[in-house]
Short mmCIF file of C-alpha atoms and ligand atoms in Angstrom, two decimals:
data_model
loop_
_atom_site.label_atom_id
_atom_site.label_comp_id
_atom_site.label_asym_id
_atom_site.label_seq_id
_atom_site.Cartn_x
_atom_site.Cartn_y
_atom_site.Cartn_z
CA UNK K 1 -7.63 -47.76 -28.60
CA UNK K 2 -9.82 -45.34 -26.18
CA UNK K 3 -11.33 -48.99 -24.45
CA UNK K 4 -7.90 -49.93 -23.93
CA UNK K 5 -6.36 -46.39 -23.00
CA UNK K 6 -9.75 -46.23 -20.26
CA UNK K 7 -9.04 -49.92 -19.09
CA UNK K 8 -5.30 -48.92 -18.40
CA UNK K 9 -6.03 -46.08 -16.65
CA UNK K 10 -8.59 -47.99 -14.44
CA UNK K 11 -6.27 -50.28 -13.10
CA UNK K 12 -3.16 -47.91 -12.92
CA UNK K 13 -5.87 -45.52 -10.43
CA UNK K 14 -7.69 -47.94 -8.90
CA UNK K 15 -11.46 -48.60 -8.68
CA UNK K 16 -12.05 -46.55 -5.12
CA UNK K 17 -10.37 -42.98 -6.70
CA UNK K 18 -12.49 -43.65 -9.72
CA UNK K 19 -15.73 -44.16 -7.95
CA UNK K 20 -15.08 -40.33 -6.42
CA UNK K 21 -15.06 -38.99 -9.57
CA UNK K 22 -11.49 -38.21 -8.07
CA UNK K 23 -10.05 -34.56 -9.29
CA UNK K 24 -10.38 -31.45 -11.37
CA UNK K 25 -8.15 -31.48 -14.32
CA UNK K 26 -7.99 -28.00 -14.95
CA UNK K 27 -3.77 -26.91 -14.65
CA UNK K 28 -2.90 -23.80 -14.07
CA UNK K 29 -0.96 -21.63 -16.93
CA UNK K 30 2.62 -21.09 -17.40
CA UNK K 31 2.95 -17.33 -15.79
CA UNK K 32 0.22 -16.08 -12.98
CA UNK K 33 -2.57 -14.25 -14.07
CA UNK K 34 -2.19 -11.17 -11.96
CA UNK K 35 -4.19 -8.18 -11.36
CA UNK K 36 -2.13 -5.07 -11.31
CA UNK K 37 -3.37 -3.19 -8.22
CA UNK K 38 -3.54 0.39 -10.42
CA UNK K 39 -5.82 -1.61 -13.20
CA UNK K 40 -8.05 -2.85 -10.42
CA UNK K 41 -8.29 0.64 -8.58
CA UNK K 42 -8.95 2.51 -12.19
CA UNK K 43 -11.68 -0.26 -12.47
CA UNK K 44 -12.92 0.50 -9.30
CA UNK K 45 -12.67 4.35 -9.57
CA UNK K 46 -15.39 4.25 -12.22
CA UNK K 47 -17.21 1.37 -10.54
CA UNK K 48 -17.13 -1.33 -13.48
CA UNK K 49 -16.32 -3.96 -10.88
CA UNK K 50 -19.97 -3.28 -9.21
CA UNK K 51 -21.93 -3.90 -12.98
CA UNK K 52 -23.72 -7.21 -12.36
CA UNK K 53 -22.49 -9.39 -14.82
CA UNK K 54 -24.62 -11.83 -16.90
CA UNK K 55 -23.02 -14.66 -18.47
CA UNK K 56 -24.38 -16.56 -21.20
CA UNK K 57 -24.23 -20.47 -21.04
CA UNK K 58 -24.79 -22.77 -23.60
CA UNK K 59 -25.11 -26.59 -22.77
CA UNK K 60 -24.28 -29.69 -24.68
CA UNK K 61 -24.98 -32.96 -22.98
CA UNK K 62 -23.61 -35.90 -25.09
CA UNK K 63 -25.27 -39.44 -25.41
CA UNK K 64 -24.46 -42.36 -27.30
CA UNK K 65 -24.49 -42.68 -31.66
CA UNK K 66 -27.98 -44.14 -30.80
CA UNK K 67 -29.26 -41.76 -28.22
CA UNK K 68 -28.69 -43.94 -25.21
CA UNK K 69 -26.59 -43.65 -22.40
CA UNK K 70 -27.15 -39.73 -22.01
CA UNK K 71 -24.35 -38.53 -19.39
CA UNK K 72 -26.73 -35.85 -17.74
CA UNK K 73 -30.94 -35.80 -17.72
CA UNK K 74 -31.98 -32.36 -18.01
CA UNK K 75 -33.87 -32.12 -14.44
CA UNK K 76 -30.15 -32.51 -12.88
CA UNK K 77 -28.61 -30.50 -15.34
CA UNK K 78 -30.97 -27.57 -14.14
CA UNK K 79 -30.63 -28.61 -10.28
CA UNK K 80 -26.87 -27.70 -10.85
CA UNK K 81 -27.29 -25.17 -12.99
CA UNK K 82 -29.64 -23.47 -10.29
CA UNK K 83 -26.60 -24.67 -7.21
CA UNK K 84 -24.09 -22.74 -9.62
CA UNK K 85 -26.47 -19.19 -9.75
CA UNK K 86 -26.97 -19.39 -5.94
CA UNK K 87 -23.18 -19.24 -5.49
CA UNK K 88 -22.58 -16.55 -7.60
CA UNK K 89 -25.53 -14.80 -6.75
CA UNK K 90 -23.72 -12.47 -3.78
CA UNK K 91 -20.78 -12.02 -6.30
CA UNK K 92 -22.77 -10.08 -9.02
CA UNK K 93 -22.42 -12.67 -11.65
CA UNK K 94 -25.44 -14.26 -12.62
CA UNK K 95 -26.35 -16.30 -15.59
CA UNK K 96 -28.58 -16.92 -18.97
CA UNK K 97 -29.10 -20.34 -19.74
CA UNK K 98 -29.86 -20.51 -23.49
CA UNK K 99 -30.40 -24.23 -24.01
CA UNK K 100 -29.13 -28.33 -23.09
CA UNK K 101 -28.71 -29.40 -26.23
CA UNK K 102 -27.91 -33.44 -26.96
CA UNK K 103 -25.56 -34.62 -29.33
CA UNK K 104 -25.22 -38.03 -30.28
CA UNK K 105 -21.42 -39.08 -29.81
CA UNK K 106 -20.15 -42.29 -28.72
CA UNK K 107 -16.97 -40.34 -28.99
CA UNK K 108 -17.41 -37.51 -27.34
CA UNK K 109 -19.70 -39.38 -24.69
CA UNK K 110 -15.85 -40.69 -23.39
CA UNK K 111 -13.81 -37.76 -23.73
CA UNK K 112 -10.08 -37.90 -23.13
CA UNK K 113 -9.48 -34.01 -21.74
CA UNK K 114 -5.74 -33.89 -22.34
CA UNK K 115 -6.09 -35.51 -25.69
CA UNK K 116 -9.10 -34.41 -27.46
CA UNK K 117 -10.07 -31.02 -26.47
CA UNK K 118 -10.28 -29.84 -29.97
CA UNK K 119 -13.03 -32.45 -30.70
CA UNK K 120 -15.28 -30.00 -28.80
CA UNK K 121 -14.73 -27.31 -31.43
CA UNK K 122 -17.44 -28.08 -33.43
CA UNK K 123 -20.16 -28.12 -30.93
CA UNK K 124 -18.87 -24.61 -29.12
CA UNK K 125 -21.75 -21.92 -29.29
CA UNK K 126 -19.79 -18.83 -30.38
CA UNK K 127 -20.79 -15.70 -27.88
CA UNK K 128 -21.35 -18.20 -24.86
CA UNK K 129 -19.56 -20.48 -21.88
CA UNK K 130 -19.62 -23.95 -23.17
CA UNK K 131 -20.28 -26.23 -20.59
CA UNK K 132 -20.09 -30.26 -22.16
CA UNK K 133 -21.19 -33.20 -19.97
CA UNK K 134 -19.98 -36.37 -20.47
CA UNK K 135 -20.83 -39.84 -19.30
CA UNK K 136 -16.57 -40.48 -19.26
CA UNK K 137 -13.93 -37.85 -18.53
CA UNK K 138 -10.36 -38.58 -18.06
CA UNK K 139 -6.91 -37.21 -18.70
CA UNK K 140 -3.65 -38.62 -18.72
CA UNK K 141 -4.04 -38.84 -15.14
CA UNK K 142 -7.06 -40.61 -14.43
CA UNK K 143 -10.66 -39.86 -14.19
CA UNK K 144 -11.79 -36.22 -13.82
CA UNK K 145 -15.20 -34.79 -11.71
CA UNK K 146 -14.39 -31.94 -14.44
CA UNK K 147 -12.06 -29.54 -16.35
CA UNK K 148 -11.66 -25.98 -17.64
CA UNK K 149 -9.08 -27.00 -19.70
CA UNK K 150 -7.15 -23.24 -19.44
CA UNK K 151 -7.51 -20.21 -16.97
CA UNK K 152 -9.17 -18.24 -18.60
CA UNK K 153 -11.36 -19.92 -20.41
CA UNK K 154 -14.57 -19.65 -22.10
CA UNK K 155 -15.35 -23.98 -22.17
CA UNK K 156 -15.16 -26.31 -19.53
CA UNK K 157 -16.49 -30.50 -19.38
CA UNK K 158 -17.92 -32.02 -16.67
CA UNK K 159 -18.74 -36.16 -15.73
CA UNK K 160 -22.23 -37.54 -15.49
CA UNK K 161 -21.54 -38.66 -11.89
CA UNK K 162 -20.85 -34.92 -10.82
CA UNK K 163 -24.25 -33.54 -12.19
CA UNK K 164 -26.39 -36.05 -11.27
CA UNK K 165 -24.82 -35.83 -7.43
CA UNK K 166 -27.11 -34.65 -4.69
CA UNK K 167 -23.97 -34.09 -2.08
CA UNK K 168 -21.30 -32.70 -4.40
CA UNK K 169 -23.45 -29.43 -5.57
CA UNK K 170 -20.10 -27.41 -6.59
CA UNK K 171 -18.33 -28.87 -9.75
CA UNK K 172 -20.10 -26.56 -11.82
CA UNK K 173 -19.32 -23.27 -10.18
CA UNK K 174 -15.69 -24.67 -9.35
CA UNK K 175 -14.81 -25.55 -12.97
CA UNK K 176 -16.72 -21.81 -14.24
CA UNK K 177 -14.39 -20.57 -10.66
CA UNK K 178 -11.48 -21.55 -12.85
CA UNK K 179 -12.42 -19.99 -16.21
CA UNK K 180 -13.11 -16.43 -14.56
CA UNK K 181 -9.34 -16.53 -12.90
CA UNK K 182 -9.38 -18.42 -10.36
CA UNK K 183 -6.87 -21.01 -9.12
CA UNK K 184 -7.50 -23.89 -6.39
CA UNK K 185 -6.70 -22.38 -2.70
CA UNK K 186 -3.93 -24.87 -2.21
CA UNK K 187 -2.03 -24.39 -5.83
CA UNK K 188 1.52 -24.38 -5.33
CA UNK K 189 2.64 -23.87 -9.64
CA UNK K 190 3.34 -20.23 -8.44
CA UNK K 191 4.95 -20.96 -5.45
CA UNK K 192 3.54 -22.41 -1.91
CA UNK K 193 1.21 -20.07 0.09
CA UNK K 194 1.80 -19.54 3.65
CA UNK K 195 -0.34 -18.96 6.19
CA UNK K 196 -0.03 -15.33 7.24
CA UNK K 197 -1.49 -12.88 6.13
CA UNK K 198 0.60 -9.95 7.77
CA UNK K 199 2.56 -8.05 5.62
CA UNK K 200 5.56 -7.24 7.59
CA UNK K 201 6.20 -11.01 8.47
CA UNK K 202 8.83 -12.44 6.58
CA UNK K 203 6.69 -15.14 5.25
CA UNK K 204 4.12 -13.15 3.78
CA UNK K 205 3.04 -14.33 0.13
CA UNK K 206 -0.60 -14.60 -0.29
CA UNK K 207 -0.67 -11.37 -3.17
CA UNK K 208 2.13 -13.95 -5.34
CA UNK K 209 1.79 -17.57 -4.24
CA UNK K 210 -1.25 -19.67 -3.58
CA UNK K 211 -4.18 -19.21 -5.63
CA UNK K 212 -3.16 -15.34 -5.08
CA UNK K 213 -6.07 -14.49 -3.10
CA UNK K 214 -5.19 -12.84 0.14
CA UNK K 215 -8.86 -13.76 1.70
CA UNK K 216 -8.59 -17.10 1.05
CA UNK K 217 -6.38 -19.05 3.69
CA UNK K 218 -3.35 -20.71 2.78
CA UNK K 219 -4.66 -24.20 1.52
CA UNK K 220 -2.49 -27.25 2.42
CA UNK K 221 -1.45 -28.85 -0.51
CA UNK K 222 -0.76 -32.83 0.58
CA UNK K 223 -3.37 -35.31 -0.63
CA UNK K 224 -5.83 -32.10 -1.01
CA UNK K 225 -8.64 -34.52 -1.67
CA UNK K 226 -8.58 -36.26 2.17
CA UNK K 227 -8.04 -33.18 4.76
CA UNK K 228 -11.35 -32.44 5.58
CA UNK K 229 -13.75 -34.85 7.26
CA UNK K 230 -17.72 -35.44 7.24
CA UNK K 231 -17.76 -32.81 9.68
CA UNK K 232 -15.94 -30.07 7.44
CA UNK K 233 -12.94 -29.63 9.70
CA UNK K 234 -9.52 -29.50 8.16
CA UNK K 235 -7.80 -32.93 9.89
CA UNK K 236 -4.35 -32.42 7.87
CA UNK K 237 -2.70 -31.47 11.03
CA UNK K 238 0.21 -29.92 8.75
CA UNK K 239 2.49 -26.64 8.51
CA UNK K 240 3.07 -24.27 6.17
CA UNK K 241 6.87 -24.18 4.96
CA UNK K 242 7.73 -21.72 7.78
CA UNK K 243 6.06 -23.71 10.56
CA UNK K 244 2.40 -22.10 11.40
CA UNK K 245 -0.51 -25.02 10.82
CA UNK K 246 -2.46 -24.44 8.47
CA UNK K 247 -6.08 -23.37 8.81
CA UNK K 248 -8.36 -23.52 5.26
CA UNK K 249 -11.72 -22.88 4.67
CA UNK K 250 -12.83 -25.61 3.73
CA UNK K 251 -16.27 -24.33 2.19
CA UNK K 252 -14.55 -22.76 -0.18
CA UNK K 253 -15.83 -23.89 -3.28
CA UNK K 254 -12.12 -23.48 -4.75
CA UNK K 255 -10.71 -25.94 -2.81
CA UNK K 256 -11.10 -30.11 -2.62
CA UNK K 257 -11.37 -31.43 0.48
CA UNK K 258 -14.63 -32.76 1.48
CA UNK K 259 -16.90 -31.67 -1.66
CA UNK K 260 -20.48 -31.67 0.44
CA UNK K 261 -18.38 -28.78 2.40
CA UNK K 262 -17.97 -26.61 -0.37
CA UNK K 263 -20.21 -23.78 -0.68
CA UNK K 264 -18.83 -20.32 -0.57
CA UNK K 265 -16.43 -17.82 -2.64
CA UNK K 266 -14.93 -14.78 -0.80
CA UNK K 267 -15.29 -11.40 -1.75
CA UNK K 268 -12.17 -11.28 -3.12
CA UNK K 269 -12.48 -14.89 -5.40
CA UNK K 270 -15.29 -12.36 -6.43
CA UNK K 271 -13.49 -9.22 -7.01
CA UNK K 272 -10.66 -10.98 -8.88
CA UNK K 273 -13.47 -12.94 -11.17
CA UNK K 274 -14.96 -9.93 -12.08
CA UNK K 275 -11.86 -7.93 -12.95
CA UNK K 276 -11.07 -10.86 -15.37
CA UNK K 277 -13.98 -10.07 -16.96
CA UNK K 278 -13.15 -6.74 -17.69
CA UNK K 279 -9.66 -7.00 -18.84
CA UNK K 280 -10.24 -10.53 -20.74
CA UNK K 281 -11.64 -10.24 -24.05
CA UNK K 282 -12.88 -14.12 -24.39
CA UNK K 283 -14.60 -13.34 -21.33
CA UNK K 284 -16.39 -9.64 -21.89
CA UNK K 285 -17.17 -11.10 -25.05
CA UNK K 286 -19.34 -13.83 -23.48
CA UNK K 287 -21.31 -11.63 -21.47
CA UNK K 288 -24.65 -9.90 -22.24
CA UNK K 289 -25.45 -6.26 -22.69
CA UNK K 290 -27.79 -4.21 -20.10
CA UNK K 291 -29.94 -3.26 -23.20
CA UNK K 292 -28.79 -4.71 -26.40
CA UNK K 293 -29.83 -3.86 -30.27
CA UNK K 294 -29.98 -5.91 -33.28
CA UNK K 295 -28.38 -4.60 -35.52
CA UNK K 296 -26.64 -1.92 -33.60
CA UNK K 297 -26.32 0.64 -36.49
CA UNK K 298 -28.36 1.55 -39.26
CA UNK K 299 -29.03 0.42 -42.58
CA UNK K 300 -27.48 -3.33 -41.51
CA UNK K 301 -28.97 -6.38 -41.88
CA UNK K 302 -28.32 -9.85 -39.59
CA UNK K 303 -29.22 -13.06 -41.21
CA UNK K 304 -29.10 -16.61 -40.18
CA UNK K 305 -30.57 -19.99 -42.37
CA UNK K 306 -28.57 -22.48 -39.82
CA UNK K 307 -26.57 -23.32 -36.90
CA UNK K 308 -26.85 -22.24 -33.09
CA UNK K 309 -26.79 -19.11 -32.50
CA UNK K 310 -27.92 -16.14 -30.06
CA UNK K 311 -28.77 -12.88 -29.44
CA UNK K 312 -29.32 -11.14 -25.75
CA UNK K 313 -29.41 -8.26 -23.49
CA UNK K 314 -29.66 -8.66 -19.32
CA UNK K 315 -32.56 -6.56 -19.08
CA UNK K 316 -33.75 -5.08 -22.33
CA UNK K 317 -33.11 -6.61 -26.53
CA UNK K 318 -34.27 -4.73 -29.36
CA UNK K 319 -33.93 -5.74 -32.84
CA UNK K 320 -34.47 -4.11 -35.97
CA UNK K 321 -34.64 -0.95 -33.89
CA UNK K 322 -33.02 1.32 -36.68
CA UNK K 323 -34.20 2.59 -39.86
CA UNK K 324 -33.67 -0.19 -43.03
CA UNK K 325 -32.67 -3.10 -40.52
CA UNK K 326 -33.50 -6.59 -41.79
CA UNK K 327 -32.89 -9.23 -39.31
CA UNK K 328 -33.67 -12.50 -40.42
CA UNK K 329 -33.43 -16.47 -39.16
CA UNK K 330 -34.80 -18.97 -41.52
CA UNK K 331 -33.72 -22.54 -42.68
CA UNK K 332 -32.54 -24.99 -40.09
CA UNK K 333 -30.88 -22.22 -38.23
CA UNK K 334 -31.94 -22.62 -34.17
CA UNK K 335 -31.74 -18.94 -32.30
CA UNK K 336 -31.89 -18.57 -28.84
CA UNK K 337 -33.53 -14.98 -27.88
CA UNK K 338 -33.64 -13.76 -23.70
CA UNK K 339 -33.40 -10.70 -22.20
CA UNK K 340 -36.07 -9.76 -19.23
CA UNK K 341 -37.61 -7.55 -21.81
CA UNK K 342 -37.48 -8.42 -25.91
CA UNK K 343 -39.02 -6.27 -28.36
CA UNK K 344 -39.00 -7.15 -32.01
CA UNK K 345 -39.32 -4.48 -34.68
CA UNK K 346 -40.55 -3.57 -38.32
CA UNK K 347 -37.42 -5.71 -40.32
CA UNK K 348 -37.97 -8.94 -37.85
CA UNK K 349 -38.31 -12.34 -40.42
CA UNK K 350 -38.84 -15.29 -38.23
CA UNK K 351 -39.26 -18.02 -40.73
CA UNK K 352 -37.79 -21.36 -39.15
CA UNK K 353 -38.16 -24.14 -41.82
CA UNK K 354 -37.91 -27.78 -40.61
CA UNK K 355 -35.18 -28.44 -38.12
CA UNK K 356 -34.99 -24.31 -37.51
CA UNK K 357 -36.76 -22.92 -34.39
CA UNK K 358 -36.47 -19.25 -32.96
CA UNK K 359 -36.66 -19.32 -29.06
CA UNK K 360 -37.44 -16.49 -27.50
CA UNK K 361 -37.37 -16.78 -23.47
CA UNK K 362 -37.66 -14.49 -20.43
CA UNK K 363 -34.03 -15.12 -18.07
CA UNK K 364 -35.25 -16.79 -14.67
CA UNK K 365 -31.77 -16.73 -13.58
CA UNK K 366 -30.69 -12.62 -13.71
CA UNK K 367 -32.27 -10.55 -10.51
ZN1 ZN L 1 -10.28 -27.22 -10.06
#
């Protein structure tokens, strides 16, 4: 039923779209996710928008029943994964990769985004951004470069050909753009975004239309995916609904256009992703501590004998710190440890039995 449901969609999109990768898949909610401006200047006022964020990302790369046909090698998955810390480097969001794990799914190797997401359930890392490669990605629409699947979101699936690229170096950070709030330049769900950007003119809309990002100019929204040629210049030639030509930046990383453009967020794409962070609680929860302790009372006692799990801090972890803490991981249970600095305690049992491993790693990817 999939073979057929991929063969259909095939012909009805045509071999040339497919060969792009073609789109993002990610849809934006029902009702705008806005930023009240007295939330974001109480945020401000006690300067939680300037903490430098680090995000913890878990990685599943699926591969055939047998092994073959793995939709990412782990050299590209790191070249992107690198690509995506660069861009969000100036934004204070950087990242803690805690391991590219394979699993073995014919299945899940050919995933069907609009369809299936819930097959992904299973394989989620609890505590972490999800980020599934697969060699086939579709939705009811046709092939996908990726998806987020919801904005917010704390998942998102991307397609082999958009890892292993050496010209499109974006779909990563565009898809993880889309789970920390942000919307393509040239959405129109919450109305069309003119060009302007003075408030007195009539036409002004960028705070409640668009991708609601005043910094980002208005993005025009016919055939997104062929306005911008090899040399990065926007050749739509069109007008906004009240008659001023549009002008988009087409290095935004937000946007489609020409892909090998795409390299930047503005301040503001970075403002708004980190005030998601704050006042989502998927999102804060996926995020690492400055210094961290395991357990973080007394007396209490963490144990693990299998599954994936994790425990971090950005720059300092401590476990067992307290008096009468047992932490334990034992049986086939697989942790992944990082923080710059981890210090293990009296109350520490490591004992991994066959198919368990503790991993314990410095971050490369936090300044
Ligand atoms: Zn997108």
């Amino acid at each position: 039923m999939k073979r057929l449901a991929i063969l259909l969609m095939i012909l009805a999109i045509g071999a040339d779209s497919l060969a792009q990768g073609t789109d993002c898949g990610t849809k934006p909610g029902p009702f705008p996710l806005l930023i009240q401006k007295d939330k974001q200047d109480s945020l401000n006022s006690i300067l939680a928008l300037n903490t430098p964020y680090c995000l913890r990302v878990f990685i599943t790369v699926f591969a055939n029943d047998d092994g073959t046909n793995r939709a990412a090698t782990d050299a590209d998955v790191l070249r992107q994964f690198q690509n995506m810390v660069d861009q969000y480097q100036a934004h204070n969001i950087c990242f803690m990769l805690l391991n590219i794990k394979q699993v073995n799914s014919t299945d899940l190797n050919s995933h069907d985004a609009d369809n299936e997401p819930t097959e992904l359930n299973p394989y989620k890392v609890s505590g972490c951004m999800n980020i599934f490669i697969h060699d086939v990605l579709y939705d009811n629409n046709g092939g996908l470069n990726g998806i987020a699947y919801a904005i917010p979101n704390t998942f998102l699936s991307l397609v082999r050909s958009a890892v292993s690229s050496t010209t499109n170096l974006t779909t990563m950070g565009h898809e993880l753009g889309h789970c920390l709030g942000l919307y393509h330049t040239f959405e129109t769900y919450y109305g069309t975004e003119n060009v302007t950007r003075s408030a007195a003119n009539g036409c002004y809309n960028c705070t409640s239309a668009g991708d609601l990002v005043c910094d980002t100019p208005a993005d025009d929204p016919t055939n997104p995916n062929s306005n911008v040629n090899a040399a990065c210049a926007y050749v739509g030639g069109r007008n906004d609904p009240c008659g001023t030509s549009y002008s988009p930046q087409t290095n935004n990383i937000m946007t489609y256009g020409n892909r090998a453009c795409r390299t930047i967020f503005t301040a503001n794409q970075g403002v708004r992703m980190r005030t998601i962070i704050l006042i989502t609680p998927i999102l804060s929860a996926i995020f690492a501590d400055d210094i961290a302790y395991a357990p973080i009372i007394p007396n209490a006692s963490y144990s693990w004998n299998s599954g994936d799990s994790q425990q971090t801090g950005r720059d300092q972890l401590i476990i067992s710190n307290y008096s009468n803490n047992s932490y334990i991981v034992n049986g086939t249970a697989n942790q992944f440890i990082q923080s710059k600095k981890v210090t293990l305690k009296p109350g520490t049992h490591f004992a991994p039995a066959a198919g368990g491993k503790v991993h314990i790693k410095v971050n490369p990817f936090c300044n």
